[in-house]
Amino acid sequence: MEMSIVLLLRLAWIAGTLPIVIASIPSSKLNWFCGALLGLAKRGKTMQSSSQKFTVSQRLFLHFYIVASVWTTFLLVSTSIYAHTMAPFAYPYADSAITSFSTGHSSIKSDSSKIGSSYTAWLSVFLLLLMEVQVLRRLYETIYVFNYRPAARMHIMGYFTGLFFYIAAPLSLCCDCALEVYDFTAKLVISFIVKGKGYMRETELDFSLVLNLCKLGWLPWFGATIFLWGWIHQYRCHRILGSVRKCSKQVDEYVVPHGDWFEVVSSAHYLSEIVIYAGLVVASGGANLTIWLLFVFVVANLAFAAVETHKWYLQKFEDYPCNRYVIIPFVL
């Protein structure tokens, strides 16, 4: 069943990425497909001149981050309790291997498997913790930083895609131990219902949680540094966009954003999000195909939207800075 969860997530990311890749192929035969996909992807300023059918207010972005915050918090807490209770972490691997050598090869294999499972659980906690930091900040920004215009709309398919993304993305970060965490949490809940709190094993998430995360090695923390770099710049870019919207005196008035990475690319907030998910890939060790497919989807989706945004800026403003790239410096 665990493999089926992983497989479904991978197929979902491929299914979400493939139409974008096809629409990006420079062929006149695919213009209709590209136009149809753009109609589904447009939102905010790029939808002002388009049909308002099957659209919802862009203020419903708030739903994404409420769902993401609740879901990621649930996964983080349940995975943390599972890792702390059922999978005590020992690192490095060599310590256990040396200790087990005197008992025979089978013991080494068994201990190695146990340590690998423990490492996977604690790494999932680490990744979910980063995701929690991201979605909580986005929730804060949606409420206190952004000033969505009443006329700003997004297609209903974009709305459902956003909801799906913020359910599937956190799950992808812990998919390798999701089934074990589910079984553990279900048994814990049943035990609480049937036997009551007094019969449950007490679980305390003390300072050892921090110590176990520190034992993951240097790569997850290097990935977290990349994540934090993108996280800080995205916050700055969103503050710039929020201030630009507040400075606009008319409902349909737009201003060219300046500052931070906006001096280099048109969609600096998208570039920083790519950096954030690149940090998650590095923090995961780079060996998890599901997280790689999540990252590819993020890049494809944001690049596709950024191209449309860049075109809109060039059409809207005659003096738009011609030295700005679309989303990735020196590449696109």
Coordinates of C-alpha atoms in Angstrom, one line a residue:
M1 CA 0.0 0.0 0.0
E2 CA 2.9 2.3 0.7
M3 CA 4.2 1.8 -2.8
S4 CA 0.8 2.6 -4.1
I5 CA 0.8 5.9 -2.3
V6 CA 4.2 6.8 -3.7
L7 CA 3.1 5.7 -7.2
L8 CA -0.1 7.7 -7.1
L9 CA 1.9 10.8 -6.0
R10 CA 4.4 10.3 -8.8
L11 CA 1.7 9.8 -11.4
A12 CA -0.1 12.9 -10.1
W13 CA 3.1 15.1 -10.5
I14 CA 3.8 13.7 -14.0
A15 CA 0.1 14.2 -15.0
G16 CA 0.4 17.8 -13.8
T17 CA 3.7 18.5 -15.5
L18 CA 3.1 16.8 -18.9
P19 CA 0.4 19.2 -20.2
I20 CA 2.7 22.2 -19.4
V21 CA 5.6 20.6 -21.2
I22 CA 3.4 19.8 -24.3
A23 CA 2.0 23.4 -24.3
S24 CA 5.5 24.8 -24.2
I25 CA 6.5 23.0 -27.4
P26 CA 6.9 25.7 -30.1
S27 CA 4.5 24.3 -32.7
S28 CA 1.6 25.9 -34.5
K29 CA -0.3 22.7 -34.2
L30 CA -0.3 23.0 -30.5
N31 CA -1.4 26.7 -30.3
W32 CA -5.0 25.6 -29.4
F33 CA -3.7 23.5 -26.6
C34 CA -1.4 26.2 -25.2
G35 CA -4.3 28.7 -25.4
A36 CA -6.6 26.4 -23.5
L37 CA -4.1 25.7 -20.8
L38 CA -3.3 29.4 -20.5
G39 CA -7.0 30.1 -20.0
L40 CA -7.0 27.7 -17.0
A41 CA -3.8 29.1 -15.6
K42 CA -4.5 32.8 -15.8
R43 CA -5.2 34.7 -12.7
G44 CA -5.0 38.2 -11.3
K45 CA -3.8 40.9 -13.7
T46 CA -3.4 38.4 -16.6
M47 CA -7.1 37.6 -16.5
Q48 CA -8.4 41.1 -16.6
S49 CA -9.3 40.9 -20.3
S50 CA -10.4 37.3 -20.3
S51 CA -13.7 35.6 -19.7
Q52 CA -15.0 35.6 -16.1
K53 CA -16.8 32.3 -16.6
F54 CA -15.8 29.5 -14.2
T55 CA -13.7 31.8 -12.0
V56 CA -13.5 32.6 -8.3
S57 CA -12.0 35.5 -6.4
Q58 CA -8.3 35.4 -6.0
R59 CA -8.8 36.1 -2.3
L60 CA -9.6 32.4 -2.0
F61 CA -5.9 31.8 -2.1
L62 CA -6.4 31.9 1.7
H63 CA -8.0 28.5 1.4
F64 CA -4.8 27.0 0.1
Y65 CA -2.8 28.1 3.1
I66 CA -5.4 27.2 5.7
V67 CA -5.6 23.7 4.3
A68 CA -1.8 23.6 3.9
S69 CA -1.2 24.7 7.5
V70 CA -3.6 22.3 9.0
W71 CA -2.5 19.3 6.9
T72 CA 1.2 20.0 7.2
T73 CA 0.9 20.5 11.0
F74 CA -1.0 17.1 11.3
L75 CA 1.7 15.3 9.2
L76 CA 4.5 17.0 11.1
V77 CA 3.1 16.2 14.6
S78 CA 2.1 12.6 13.7
T79 CA 5.5 11.9 12.0
S80 CA 7.4 13.4 14.9
I81 CA 5.6 11.3 17.5
Y82 CA 6.1 8.2 15.3
A83 CA 9.8 8.9 14.8
H84 CA 10.3 9.7 18.5
T85 CA 8.4 6.7 19.8
M86 CA 8.9 4.0 17.3
A87 CA 12.1 4.8 15.5
P88 CA 14.8 6.0 17.9
F89 CA 17.6 7.4 15.7
A90 CA 21.2 6.4 15.9
Y91 CA 23.8 8.0 13.6
P92 CA 26.2 7.4 12.0
Y93 CA 25.5 4.0 10.6
A94 CA 29.0 2.8 11.3
D95 CA 28.4 2.8 15.1
S96 CA 25.6 0.2 14.8
A97 CA 27.5 -1.8 12.1
I98 CA 30.6 -2.1 14.3
T99 CA 28.5 -3.1 17.3
S100 CA 26.6 -5.7 15.4
F101 CA 29.6 -7.2 13.6
S102 CA 30.3 -9.6 16.5
T103 CA 26.7 -11.1 16.3
G104 CA 26.8 -12.0 12.7
H105 CA 25.9 -10.7 9.2
S106 CA 22.1 -11.1 9.6
S107 CA 22.2 -8.8 12.7
I108 CA 24.1 -6.2 10.7
K109 CA 21.5 -6.3 8.0
S110 CA 18.7 -6.1 10.5
D111 CA 20.3 -3.1 12.3
S112 CA 21.1 -1.4 9.1
S113 CA 17.5 -1.7 8.0
K114 CA 16.3 -0.4 11.3
I115 CA 18.6 2.6 11.2
G116 CA 17.7 3.3 7.6
S117 CA 14.0 3.4 8.6
S118 CA 14.8 5.7 11.5
Y119 CA 16.8 8.0 9.3
T120 CA 13.9 8.2 6.8
A121 CA 11.4 9.0 9.6
W122 CA 13.6 11.8 11.0
L123 CA 14.4 13.2 7.6
S124 CA 10.6 13.4 6.9
V125 CA 10.2 15.3 10.1
F126 CA 13.0 17.7 9.0
L127 CA 11.4 18.3 5.5
L128 CA 7.9 18.7 7.0
L129 CA 9.3 21.3 9.4
L130 CA 10.6 23.3 6.5
M131 CA 7.3 23.0 4.7
E132 CA 5.5 24.2 7.9
V133 CA 7.7 27.3 8.0
Q134 CA 6.8 28.0 4.4
V135 CA 3.0 27.5 4.5
L136 CA 2.6 29.4 7.8
R137 CA 4.5 32.4 6.3
R138 CA 2.2 32.2 3.2
L139 CA -0.8 32.2 5.4
Y140 CA 0.4 35.3 7.2
E141 CA 1.2 37.0 3.9
T142 CA -2.2 36.2 2.4
I143 CA -3.9 37.8 5.4
Y144 CA -1.6 40.7 6.2
V145 CA 0.7 41.5 3.2
F146 CA -1.3 41.0 0.0
N147 CA -4.1 43.3 -0.9
Y148 CA -6.1 41.4 -3.6
R149 CA -8.3 43.6 -5.7
P150 CA -12.0 42.7 -5.7
A151 CA -11.7 42.3 -9.5
A152 CA -8.8 39.8 -9.3
R153 CA -10.0 36.4 -10.4
M154 CA -8.6 32.9 -11.0
H155 CA -10.0 30.0 -12.9
I156 CA -11.8 27.4 -10.9
M157 CA -9.4 24.7 -12.1
G158 CA -6.5 26.8 -10.8
Y159 CA -8.3 26.9 -7.4
F160 CA -8.7 23.1 -7.3
T161 CA -5.1 22.7 -8.5
G162 CA -3.9 24.8 -5.7
L163 CA -5.8 22.8 -3.1
F164 CA -4.4 19.6 -4.6
F165 CA -0.9 20.9 -4.5
Y166 CA -0.9 21.8 -0.8
I167 CA -2.3 18.4 0.1
A168 CA 0.1 16.4 -2.2
A169 CA 3.3 18.4 -1.6
P170 CA 3.6 17.9 2.2
L171 CA 2.6 14.2 1.7
S172 CA 5.3 13.8 -0.9
L173 CA 7.9 15.0 1.6
C174 CA 7.0 12.1 4.0
C175 CA 5.7 9.5 1.5
D176 CA 8.5 7.0 2.3
C177 CA 7.2 6.5 5.8
A178 CA 3.6 7.6 5.4
L179 CA 2.0 4.2 5.8
E180 CA 3.9 3.4 9.0
V181 CA 2.9 6.8 10.4
Y182 CA -0.7 6.2 9.4
D183 CA -0.8 2.8 11.1
F184 CA 0.9 4.2 14.2
T185 CA -1.5 7.2 14.5
A186 CA -4.6 5.1 13.9
K187 CA -3.6 2.7 16.7
L188 CA -2.8 5.6 18.9
V189 CA -6.3 7.1 18.3
I190 CA -8.1 3.7 18.8
S191 CA -6.1 3.1 22.0
F192 CA -7.2 6.5 23.2
I193 CA -10.9 5.9 22.3
V194 CA -11.1 2.4 23.7
K195 CA -8.7 2.5 26.7
G196 CA -8.6 6.1 27.6
K197 CA -5.6 8.4 28.2
G198 CA -4.4 6.5 31.2
Y199 CA -3.7 3.3 29.2
M200 CA -1.7 5.1 26.5
R201 CA 2.0 5.3 26.4
E202 CA 3.1 8.9 27.2
T203 CA 4.9 10.5 24.4
E204 CA 7.0 13.6 25.0
L205 CA 8.7 15.5 22.3
D206 CA 11.6 16.9 24.3
F207 CA 15.0 18.3 23.3
S208 CA 16.0 15.0 21.9
L209 CA 13.9 15.9 18.8
V210 CA 16.4 18.7 18.0
L211 CA 19.3 16.4 18.7
N212 CA 18.0 13.8 16.3
L213 CA 17.5 16.4 13.6
C214 CA 21.1 17.5 14.1
K215 CA 22.3 13.9 13.6
L216 CA 20.9 13.8 10.0
G217 CA 24.2 15.0 8.6
W218 CA 25.3 18.1 6.7
L219 CA 23.3 17.7 3.5
P220 CA 19.8 18.3 5.0
W221 CA 21.1 21.4 6.7
F222 CA 22.8 22.6 3.5
G223 CA 19.4 22.2 1.8
A224 CA 17.8 24.1 4.6
T225 CA 20.2 27.0 4.0
I226 CA 19.2 27.1 0.4
F227 CA 15.5 26.9 1.4
L228 CA 16.0 29.8 3.9
W229 CA 17.7 31.9 1.2
G230 CA 14.7 31.5 -1.1
W231 CA 12.3 31.9 1.8
I232 CA 13.7 35.3 2.8
H233 CA 13.7 36.6 -0.7
Q234 CA 10.2 35.4 -1.4
Y235 CA 9.0 37.2 1.7
R236 CA 10.8 40.4 0.5
C237 CA 9.3 40.0 -3.0
H238 CA 5.8 39.5 -1.6
R239 CA 6.2 42.6 0.6
I240 CA 7.1 44.5 -2.6
L241 CA 4.1 43.2 -4.4
G242 CA 1.9 44.0 -1.4
S243 CA 3.1 47.6 -1.2
V244 CA 2.7 48.1 -4.9
R245 CA -0.9 47.0 -4.7
K246 CA -1.6 49.3 -1.7
C247 CA 0.0 52.2 -3.6
S248 CA -2.3 51.8 -6.6
K249 CA -5.0 54.4 -6.3
Q250 CA -7.3 52.8 -8.9
V251 CA -8.8 49.4 -9.0
D252 CA -7.3 48.5 -12.4
E253 CA -4.0 50.3 -11.9
Y254 CA -0.8 48.3 -11.9
V255 CA 2.8 49.4 -11.1
V256 CA 6.1 47.8 -12.1
P257 CA 7.6 46.2 -9.0
H258 CA 11.2 47.2 -8.2
G259 CA 13.7 45.9 -5.6
D260 CA 15.3 42.7 -4.6
W261 CA 15.2 40.0 -7.3
F262 CA 12.7 42.0 -9.3
E263 CA 15.6 44.0 -10.7
V264 CA 16.7 40.8 -12.4
V265 CA 13.6 38.9 -13.3
S266 CA 9.9 39.7 -13.8
S267 CA 8.6 37.0 -11.5
A268 CA 11.0 37.2 -8.6
H269 CA 8.5 35.7 -6.2
Y270 CA 8.3 32.6 -8.5
L271 CA 12.1 32.4 -8.8
S272 CA 12.4 32.4 -5.0
E273 CA 9.8 29.6 -4.8
I274 CA 11.9 27.5 -7.1
V275 CA 14.9 28.1 -4.9
I276 CA 12.7 27.0 -1.9
Y277 CA 11.8 23.7 -3.5
A278 CA 15.3 23.2 -4.7
G279 CA 16.4 23.5 -1.1
L280 CA 13.9 20.7 -0.2
V281 CA 15.3 18.5 -2.9
V282 CA 18.8 19.0 -1.6
A283 CA 17.7 18.5 2.0
S284 CA 16.0 15.2 1.0
G285 CA 19.4 14.0 -0.2
G286 CA 18.4 14.1 -3.9
A287 CA 17.5 10.4 -4.0
N288 CA 13.8 10.7 -3.6
L289 CA 12.1 10.5 -7.1
T290 CA 8.7 11.8 -5.7
I291 CA 10.3 15.0 -4.4
W292 CA 12.2 15.5 -7.7
L293 CA 8.9 15.2 -9.6
L294 CA 7.3 17.7 -7.2
F295 CA 10.2 20.1 -7.9
V296 CA 9.8 19.6 -11.7
F297 CA 6.1 20.3 -11.4
V298 CA 6.8 23.5 -9.5
V299 CA 9.4 24.7 -12.0
A300 CA 7.2 23.9 -15.0
N301 CA 4.1 25.5 -13.5
L302 CA 5.8 28.7 -12.3
A303 CA 7.8 29.1 -15.5
F304 CA 4.7 28.7 -17.6
A305 CA 2.9 31.4 -15.6
A306 CA 6.0 33.6 -15.5
V307 CA 6.2 33.7 -19.3
E308 CA 2.6 35.0 -19.5
T309 CA 3.3 37.6 -16.7
H310 CA 6.4 38.8 -18.6
K311 CA 4.4 39.2 -21.8
W312 CA 1.8 41.2 -19.9
Y313 CA 4.3 43.5 -18.4
L314 CA 5.9 44.2 -21.8
Q315 CA 2.4 45.0 -23.3
K316 CA 1.3 47.1 -20.4
F317 CA 4.3 49.2 -19.9
E318 CA 6.3 50.8 -22.7
D319 CA 9.2 51.6 -20.4
Y320 CA 9.4 48.2 -18.8
P321 CA 13.0 47.3 -18.1
C322 CA 14.3 45.3 -21.1
N323 CA 17.2 43.8 -19.1
R324 CA 14.9 41.7 -17.0
Y325 CA 14.7 37.9 -17.6
V326 CA 11.4 36.1 -17.3
I327 CA 12.1 33.9 -14.2
I328 CA 15.6 32.4 -14.3
P329 CA 18.6 34.7 -14.8
F330 CA 20.6 34.0 -18.0
V331 CA 18.3 31.0 -18.8
L332 CA 14.7 32.2 -19.3

